[in-house]
PDB file of C-alpha atoms in Angstrom:
ATOM      1  CA  UNK A  14      15.738  -8.142  -2.095  1.00  0.00           C
ATOM      2  CA  UNK A  15      12.784  -8.383  -4.477  1.00  0.00           C
ATOM      3  CA  UNK A  16      13.427  -7.911  -8.209  1.00  0.00           C
ATOM      4  CA  UNK A  17      11.294  -4.936  -9.282  1.00  0.00           C
ATOM      5  CA  UNK A  18      13.027  -4.840 -12.692  1.00  0.00           C
ATOM      6  CA  UNK A  19      11.581  -8.162 -13.925  1.00  0.00           C
ATOM      7  CA  UNK A  20       9.394  -7.496 -16.991  1.00  0.00           C
ATOM      8  CA  UNK A  21       5.800  -8.716 -16.543  1.00  0.00           C
ATOM      9  CA  UNK A  22       3.650  -8.929 -19.686  1.00  0.00           C
ATOM     10  CA  UNK A  23       0.507  -6.930 -18.929  1.00  0.00           C
ATOM     11  CA  UNK A  24      -1.202  -6.845 -22.342  1.00  0.00           C
ATOM     12  CA  UNK A  25      -4.373  -8.968 -22.592  1.00  0.00           C
ATOM     13  CA  UNK A  26      -4.836  -9.060 -18.795  1.00  0.00           C
ATOM     14  CA  UNK A  27      -7.721  -6.538 -18.708  1.00  0.00           C
ATOM     15  CA  UNK A  28      -5.231  -3.875 -17.631  1.00  0.00           C
ATOM     16  CA  UNK A  29      -6.641  -0.364 -18.049  1.00  0.00           C
ATOM     17  CA  UNK A  30      -3.092   0.907 -18.550  1.00  0.00           C
ATOM     18  CA  UNK A  31      -2.260  -1.440 -21.423  1.00  0.00           C
ATOM     19  CA  UNK A  32      -5.488  -2.845 -22.820  1.00  0.00           C
ATOM     20  CA  UNK A  33      -7.253   0.522 -22.497  1.00  0.00           C
ATOM     21  CA  UNK A  34      -4.561   2.600 -24.190  1.00  0.00           C
ATOM     22  CA  UNK A  35      -6.294   2.610 -27.583  1.00  0.00           C
ATOM     23  CA  UNK A  36      -9.581   3.812 -26.097  1.00  0.00           C
ATOM     24  CA  UNK A  37      -7.778   6.565 -24.183  1.00  0.00           C
ATOM     25  CA  UNK A  38      -5.386   7.791 -26.901  1.00  0.00           C
ATOM     26  CA  UNK A  39      -6.786   6.463 -30.191  1.00  0.00           C
ATOM     27  CA  UNK A  40      -3.686   4.422 -31.003  1.00  0.00           C
ATOM     28  CA  UNK A  41      -1.984   1.398 -29.560  1.00  0.00           C
ATOM     29  CA  UNK A  42       1.668   1.960 -30.407  1.00  0.00           C
ATOM     30  CA  UNK A  43       2.546   4.196 -27.486  1.00  0.00           C
ATOM     31  CA  UNK A  44       4.228   3.399 -24.205  1.00  0.00           C
ATOM     32  CA  UNK A  45       1.448   3.781 -21.642  1.00  0.00           C
ATOM     33  CA  UNK A  46       2.619   5.864 -18.682  1.00  0.00           C
ATOM     34  CA  UNK A  47      -0.738   7.402 -17.798  1.00  0.00           C
ATOM     35  CA  UNK A  48      -2.176   5.161 -15.068  1.00  0.00           C
ATOM     36  CA  UNK A  49      -0.726   4.167 -11.700  1.00  0.00           C
ATOM     37  CA  UNK A  50      -0.918   0.475 -12.545  1.00  0.00           C
ATOM     38  CA  UNK A  51       2.305  -1.186 -11.512  1.00  0.00           C
ATOM     39  CA  UNK A  52       4.281  -3.178 -14.054  1.00  0.00           C
ATOM     40  CA  UNK A  53       5.907  -5.450 -11.535  1.00  0.00           C
ATOM     41  CA  UNK A  54       4.689  -8.455  -9.600  1.00  0.00           C
ATOM     42  CA  UNK A  55       3.777  -7.869  -5.976  1.00  0.00           C
ATOM     43  CA  UNK A  56       6.545  -8.932  -3.573  1.00  0.00           C
ATOM     44  CA  UNK A  57       6.051 -12.307  -1.833  1.00  0.00           C
ATOM     45  CA  UNK A  58       5.402 -10.669   1.562  1.00  0.00           C
ATOM     46  CA  UNK A  59       2.522  -8.642   0.099  1.00  0.00           C
ATOM     47  CA  UNK A  60       1.045 -11.686  -1.650  1.00  0.00           C
ATOM     48  CA  UNK A  61       1.241 -13.709   1.581  1.00  0.00           C
ATOM     49  CA  UNK A  62      -0.472 -10.952   3.595  1.00  0.00           C
ATOM     50  CA  UNK A  63      -3.287 -10.829   1.027  1.00  0.00           C
ATOM     51  CA  UNK A  64      -3.655 -14.637   1.138  1.00  0.00           C
ATOM     52  CA  UNK A  65      -3.910 -14.536   4.932  1.00  0.00           C
ATOM     53  CA  UNK A  66      -6.555 -11.814   4.723  1.00  0.00           C
ATOM     54  CA  UNK A  67      -8.513 -13.769   2.110  1.00  0.00           C
ATOM     55  CA  UNK A  68      -8.339 -16.946   4.192  1.00  0.00           C
ATOM     56  CA  UNK A  69     -10.374 -15.186   6.883  1.00  0.00           C
ATOM     57  CA  UNK A  70     -13.240 -15.142   4.381  1.00  0.00           C
ATOM     58  CA  UNK A  71     -14.831 -11.933   5.648  1.00  0.00           C
ATOM     59  CA  UNK A  72     -14.743  -8.850   3.448  1.00  0.00           C
ATOM     60  CA  UNK A  73     -16.349  -5.598   4.366  1.00  0.00           C
ATOM     61  CA  UNK A  74     -15.757  -1.970   5.057  1.00  0.00           C
ATOM     62  CA  UNK A  75     -12.758  -1.429   7.277  1.00  0.00           C
ATOM     63  CA  UNK A  76     -11.066   1.481   8.969  1.00  0.00           C
ATOM     64  CA  UNK A  77      -7.420   2.185   9.561  1.00  0.00           C
ATOM     65  CA  UNK A  78      -6.469   0.720  12.924  1.00  0.00           C
ATOM     66  CA  UNK A  79      -4.500   2.565  15.585  1.00  0.00           C
ATOM     67  CA  UNK A  80      -1.633   0.156  14.855  1.00  0.00           C
ATOM     68  CA  UNK A  81      -1.679   1.089  11.163  1.00  0.00           C
ATOM     69  CA  UNK A  82      -1.710   4.793  12.026  1.00  0.00           C
ATOM     70  CA  UNK A  83       1.187   4.294  14.438  1.00  0.00           C
ATOM     71  CA  UNK A  84       3.132   2.375  11.788  1.00  0.00           C
ATOM     72  CA  UNK A  85       2.576   5.220   9.315  1.00  0.00           C
ATOM     73  CA  UNK A  86       3.611   7.837  11.867  1.00  0.00           C
ATOM     74  CA  UNK A  87       6.747   5.830  12.716  1.00  0.00           C
ATOM     75  CA  UNK A  88       7.579   5.490   9.022  1.00  0.00           C
ATOM     76  CA  UNK A  89       7.322   9.237   8.259  1.00  0.00           C
ATOM     77  CA  UNK A  90       9.368   9.936  11.385  1.00  0.00           C
ATOM     78  CA  UNK A  91      12.156   7.597  10.230  1.00  0.00           C
ATOM     79  CA  UNK A  92      11.973   8.576   6.569  1.00  0.00           C
ATOM     80  CA  UNK A  93      11.430  12.349   6.781  1.00  0.00           C
ATOM     81  CA  UNK A  94      11.991  13.275  10.425  1.00  0.00           C
ATOM     82  CA  UNK A  95       8.376  14.441  10.750  1.00  0.00           C
ATOM     83  CA  UNK A  96       6.650  14.325  14.115  1.00  0.00           C
ATOM     84  CA  UNK A  97       2.968  13.794  13.347  1.00  0.00           C
ATOM     85  CA  UNK A  98      -0.057  13.591  15.595  1.00  0.00           C
ATOM     86  CA  UNK A  99      -2.828  11.027  15.396  1.00  0.00           C
ATOM     87  CA  UNK A 100      -5.478  13.736  14.927  1.00  0.00           C
ATOM     88  CA  UNK A 101      -3.722  14.998  11.781  1.00  0.00           C
ATOM     89  CA  UNK A 102      -4.413  11.740   9.928  1.00  0.00           C
ATOM     90  CA  UNK A 103      -7.474  11.073   7.827  1.00  0.00           C
ATOM     91  CA  UNK A 104      -8.411   8.478   5.248  1.00  0.00           C
ATOM     92  CA  UNK A 105      -9.247   8.751   1.574  1.00  0.00           C
ATOM     93  CA  UNK A 106     -10.735   6.169  -0.789  1.00  0.00           C
ATOM     94  CA  UNK A 107      -7.746   6.685  -3.112  1.00  0.00           C
ATOM     95  CA  UNK A 108      -4.826   8.888  -4.065  1.00  0.00           C
ATOM     96  CA  UNK A 109      -6.628  10.603  -6.955  1.00  0.00           C
ATOM     97  CA  UNK A 110      -9.480  11.583  -4.637  1.00  0.00           C
ATOM     98  CA  UNK A 111      -7.007  12.876  -2.050  1.00  0.00           C
ATOM     99  CA  UNK A 112      -5.078  14.863  -4.680  1.00  0.00           C
ATOM    100  CA  UNK A 113      -8.300  16.278  -6.091  1.00  0.00           C
ATOM    101  CA  UNK A 114      -9.371  17.487  -2.667  1.00  0.00           C
ATOM    102  CA  UNK A 115      -5.927  18.990  -2.021  1.00  0.00           C
ATOM    103  CA  UNK A 116      -5.888  20.798  -5.378  1.00  0.00           C
ATOM    104  CA  UNK A 117      -9.333  22.254  -4.732  1.00  0.00           C
ATOM    105  CA  UNK A 118      -8.398  23.260  -1.181  1.00  0.00           C
ATOM    106  CA  UNK A 119      -5.071  24.933  -1.962  1.00  0.00           C
ATOM    107  CA  UNK A 120      -5.510  26.477  -5.424  1.00  0.00           C
ATOM    108  CA  UNK A 121      -7.744  28.958  -7.146  1.00  0.00           C
ATOM    109  CA  UNK A 122      -9.395  28.179 -10.516  1.00  0.00           C
ATOM    110  CA  UNK A 123      -6.799  28.449 -13.263  1.00  0.00           C
ATOM    111  CA  UNK A 124      -3.832  28.431 -10.867  1.00  0.00           C
ATOM    112  CA  UNK A 125      -1.019  26.050 -11.815  1.00  0.00           C
ATOM    113  CA  UNK A 126       0.054  23.393  -9.337  1.00  0.00           C
ATOM    114  CA  UNK A 127       3.752  23.763  -9.974  1.00  0.00           C
ATOM    115  CA  UNK A 128       4.007  27.177 -11.562  1.00  0.00           C
ATOM    116  CA  UNK A 129       7.653  27.213 -12.580  1.00  0.00           C
ATOM    117  CA  UNK A 130       7.704  23.702 -14.046  1.00  0.00           C
ATOM    118  CA  UNK A 131       4.162  23.900 -15.431  1.00  0.00           C
ATOM    119  CA  UNK A 132       3.641  20.341 -14.239  1.00  0.00           C
ATOM    120  CA  UNK A 133       0.276  18.930 -13.337  1.00  0.00           C
ATOM    121  CA  UNK A 134      -1.391  15.707 -12.374  1.00  0.00           C
ATOM    122  CA  UNK A 135      -4.359  15.113 -14.664  1.00  0.00           C
ATOM    123  CA  UNK A 136      -6.176  16.455 -17.686  1.00  0.00           C
ATOM    124  CA  UNK A 137      -8.657  18.273 -15.486  1.00  0.00           C
ATOM    125  CA  UNK A 138     -11.444  15.726 -15.450  1.00  0.00           C
ATOM    126  CA  UNK A 139     -10.708  14.757 -11.876  1.00  0.00           C
ATOM    127  CA  UNK A 140      -9.446  18.069 -10.549  1.00  0.00           C
ATOM    128  CA  UNK A 141     -12.105  20.321 -12.024  1.00  0.00           C
ATOM    129  CA  UNK A 142     -11.240  23.768 -13.403  1.00  0.00           C
ATOM    130  CA  UNK A 143      -8.124  23.908 -11.222  1.00  0.00           C
ATOM    131  CA  UNK A 144      -6.554  21.064 -13.209  1.00  0.00           C
ATOM    132  CA  UNK A 145      -7.402  22.233 -16.705  1.00  0.00           C
ATOM    133  CA  UNK A 146      -4.423  22.168 -19.050  1.00  0.00           C
ATOM    134  CA  UNK A 147      -2.409  19.650 -17.039  1.00  0.00           C
ATOM    135  CA  UNK A 148      -1.396  16.094 -17.930  1.00  0.00           C
ATOM    136  CA  UNK A 149      -0.768  13.331 -15.426  1.00  0.00           C
ATOM    137  CA  UNK A 150       2.003  10.737 -15.669  1.00  0.00           C
ATOM    138  CA  UNK A 151       2.431   7.903 -13.176  1.00  0.00           C
ATOM    139  CA  UNK A 152       5.511   5.763 -13.383  1.00  0.00           C
ATOM    140  CA  UNK A 153       5.657   2.352 -11.738  1.00  0.00           C
ATOM    141  CA  UNK A 154       7.550   0.059 -14.051  1.00  0.00           C
ATOM    142  CA  UNK A 155      10.869  -1.701 -14.623  1.00  0.00           C
ATOM    143  CA  UNK A 156      13.717   0.724 -15.224  1.00  0.00           C
ATOM    144  CA  UNK A 157      14.156  -0.341 -18.861  1.00  0.00           C
ATOM    145  CA  UNK A 158      10.527   0.587 -19.631  1.00  0.00           C
ATOM    146  CA  UNK A 159      10.990   3.980 -17.963  1.00  0.00           C
ATOM    147  CA  UNK A 160      14.237   4.566 -19.868  1.00  0.00           C
ATOM    148  CA  UNK A 161      12.506   3.688 -23.150  1.00  0.00           C
ATOM    149  CA  UNK A 162       9.677   6.100 -22.362  1.00  0.00           C
ATOM    150  CA  UNK A 163      12.042   8.921 -21.433  1.00  0.00           C
ATOM    151  CA  UNK A 164      14.049   8.297 -24.617  1.00  0.00           C
ATOM    152  CA  UNK A 165      10.823   8.561 -26.642  1.00  0.00           C
ATOM    153  CA  UNK A 166       9.907  11.819 -24.903  1.00  0.00           C
ATOM    154  CA  UNK A 167      13.400  13.231 -25.528  1.00  0.00           C
ATOM    155  CA  UNK A 168      13.287  12.205 -29.198  1.00  0.00           C
ATOM    156  CA  UNK A 169       9.828  13.746 -29.642  1.00  0.00           C
ATOM    157  CA  UNK A 170      11.037  17.031 -28.150  1.00  0.00           C
ATOM    158  CA  UNK A 171      14.222  17.179 -30.283  1.00  0.00           C
TER     159      UNK A 171
END
């Protein structure tokens, strides 16, 4: 089992999440939980797969193969019990783009994404008028960092 709780120092590594926090928030003494930049090292299997890909020496535009689609469909079947069809799948250049398209497709301007919890995904810059008034928080970090952040939020709200 890979250790996802190992602390990796990310400051001074050109990390948008850490080194860009002052530009984003005007101060540097906050716990950055605003960008989906992971705070753990990639597992060895992922690093090896990337090395193998790089060793081929050819980089270009790719598409999702039938094998990749089948693997995804098998995974959602095992994980959620969903039976999906190949024609239901489409690609996106990234999760923020996909979320933006979904928000625009399924909401009206000014409508909240999660009405009861008043929870959103961004400050509106990505999601247009539909996202105005929301804040986005992505969490991908060792548990101790998350616990520290939640403790800070709790203290600030007390």
